Amino acid sequence: RVLVRSRGLGDVYKRQPLRSVWDHNPRRDGMLQRIVKWLIDNKIFARERTPNEVRAGGILLYRGGLSLERAGEFLGVSHEAVREWYQKASGMLFDVHRRMRKRIAIDEKEFLLGGETLYLWAAVDLDDNERVLAVGVSYGRSYLEALSFLRKVRATCSGRRMPRVFVDGGNWYPCALQRLGFRHTVVEAFGPRSAIERFFSLVDHRIRCFFGRFPQRTYIDSIRRWFRAFAGLTNLERCLS
């Protein structure tokens, strides 16, 4: 809920911390402080004209469902500033370390962008709090796209024995999985693939806030950065839950 509407939070911040004008929420406050710490530790912004707490707030407001314009209005900054901050988040927190993994669920989802069909790909670790391991965006959905995405997933796995991967019945998966040494199980409905369905439900909800379209320039690289940032912030939220 917006408690201060008469001025931007950039002005409010001069008198009190950003989190003090939001209702208290331990999970959100924890996310805010984690993002602020990451911005400071990695020296993401060379100039401190805007406090990092405000930048972190912009990232969370936009991720939570506000448009770039509304988030900017609330913070007292331009929508381009919010867009830049969120794009910076594409490399943030989505730092998945290599480790031994047992079970991974993978799925892809098609969506329309300007009348053109694109595909979102995602993989989650079923034994690590449903952590998102990899995401991708492609124009097609075939063996080649599956192989390219699965290589990203494999880069997060260590050990000689590859994890078991749960997929749907798409014919683009079996050969690609076999080539990379993954064991796999086809699951058509619920069960192990419920975790990946939950993640895509979050993505669906956020895309609906765009009224069916992305608000940024409709370049595939922009969508990749958006999707990567969304996955990273989802991982952060789950770590704090």
Coordinates of C-alpha atoms in Angstrom, one line a residue, residues 121-207:
W121 CA 12.5 -22.0 -21.1
A122 CA 13.2 -22.7 -17.4
A123 CA 14.7 -25.3 -15.1
V124 CA 14.3 -25.7 -11.3
D125 CA 16.1 -27.8 -8.8
L126 CA 13.5 -29.9 -7.0
D127 CA 15.7 -30.5 -4.0
D128 CA 17.0 -26.9 -3.4
N129 CA 13.9 -24.9 -2.5
E130 CA 12.8 -24.9 -6.2
R131 CA 15.7 -22.7 -7.1
V132 CA 15.6 -21.6 -10.7
L133 CA 18.8 -22.9 -12.3
A134 CA 18.5 -21.5 -15.9
V135 CA 16.2 -19.5 -18.1
G136 CA 16.1 -18.9 -21.8
V137 CA 14.1 -17.3 -24.6
S138 CA 14.0 -18.6 -28.2
Y139 CA 12.1 -18.1 -31.4
G140 CA 11.8 -21.9 -32.0
R141 CA 11.1 -25.1 -30.0
S142 CA 13.1 -27.9 -31.5
Y143 CA 16.0 -30.3 -30.7
L144 CA 18.5 -27.4 -31.3
E145 CA 16.8 -25.0 -28.9
A146 CA 16.4 -27.7 -26.3
L147 CA 20.1 -28.7 -26.6
S148 CA 21.2 -25.1 -26.2
F149 CA 19.1 -24.6 -23.1
L150 CA 20.1 -27.9 -21.6
R151 CA 23.8 -26.9 -21.9
K152 CA 23.0 -24.0 -19.6
V153 CA 21.4 -26.4 -17.1
R154 CA 24.3 -28.8 -17.3
A155 CA 26.7 -25.9 -16.5
T156 CA 25.0 -25.8 -13.0
C157 CA 25.7 -29.5 -12.3
S158 CA 28.8 -31.1 -11.0
G159 CA 29.8 -34.7 -10.5
R160 CA 30.0 -37.6 -12.9
R161 CA 26.4 -38.7 -12.4
M162 CA 24.0 -36.3 -14.1
P163 CA 20.7 -35.6 -12.3
R164 CA 17.3 -37.0 -13.4
V165 CA 15.4 -34.5 -15.4
F166 CA 11.6 -34.4 -15.5
V167 CA 10.0 -33.2 -18.7
D168 CA 6.7 -33.3 -20.6
G169 CA 6.2 -35.3 -23.7
G170 CA 7.8 -32.8 -26.1
N171 CA 9.7 -34.7 -28.8
W172 CA 12.5 -32.1 -28.7
Y173 CA 13.8 -33.3 -25.3
P174 CA 14.8 -37.0 -25.5
C175 CA 17.7 -36.8 -28.0
A176 CA 19.1 -33.6 -26.4
L177 CA 18.9 -35.0 -22.9
Q178 CA 20.6 -38.2 -24.0
R179 CA 23.4 -36.4 -25.8
L180 CA 24.3 -34.4 -22.7
G181 CA 24.1 -37.5 -20.4
F182 CA 21.0 -36.6 -18.5
R183 CA 18.6 -39.4 -17.3
H184 CA 15.0 -38.3 -17.8
T185 CA 11.5 -39.2 -16.9
V186 CA 8.4 -38.0 -18.9
V187 CA 5.7 -36.7 -16.6
E188 CA 2.6 -35.5 -18.4
A189 CA 0.6 -34.1 -15.4
F190 CA 1.3 -33.2 -11.8
G191 CA 4.0 -34.6 -9.6
P192 CA 7.7 -33.6 -9.9
R193 CA 6.8 -31.0 -12.6
S194 CA 4.5 -29.1 -10.3
A195 CA 7.5 -27.0 -9.2
I196 CA 8.2 -25.7 -12.7
E197 CA 4.5 -25.1 -13.2
R198 CA 4.4 -22.9 -10.1
F199 CA 7.3 -20.8 -11.5
F200 CA 5.6 -20.3 -14.8
S201 CA 2.4 -19.3 -13.0
L202 CA 4.4 -16.4 -11.4
V203 CA 5.6 -15.5 -14.9
D204 CA 2.1 -15.6 -16.3
H205 CA 0.8 -13.4 -13.6
R206 CA 3.5 -10.8 -14.2
I207 CA 3.0 -10.8 -18.0

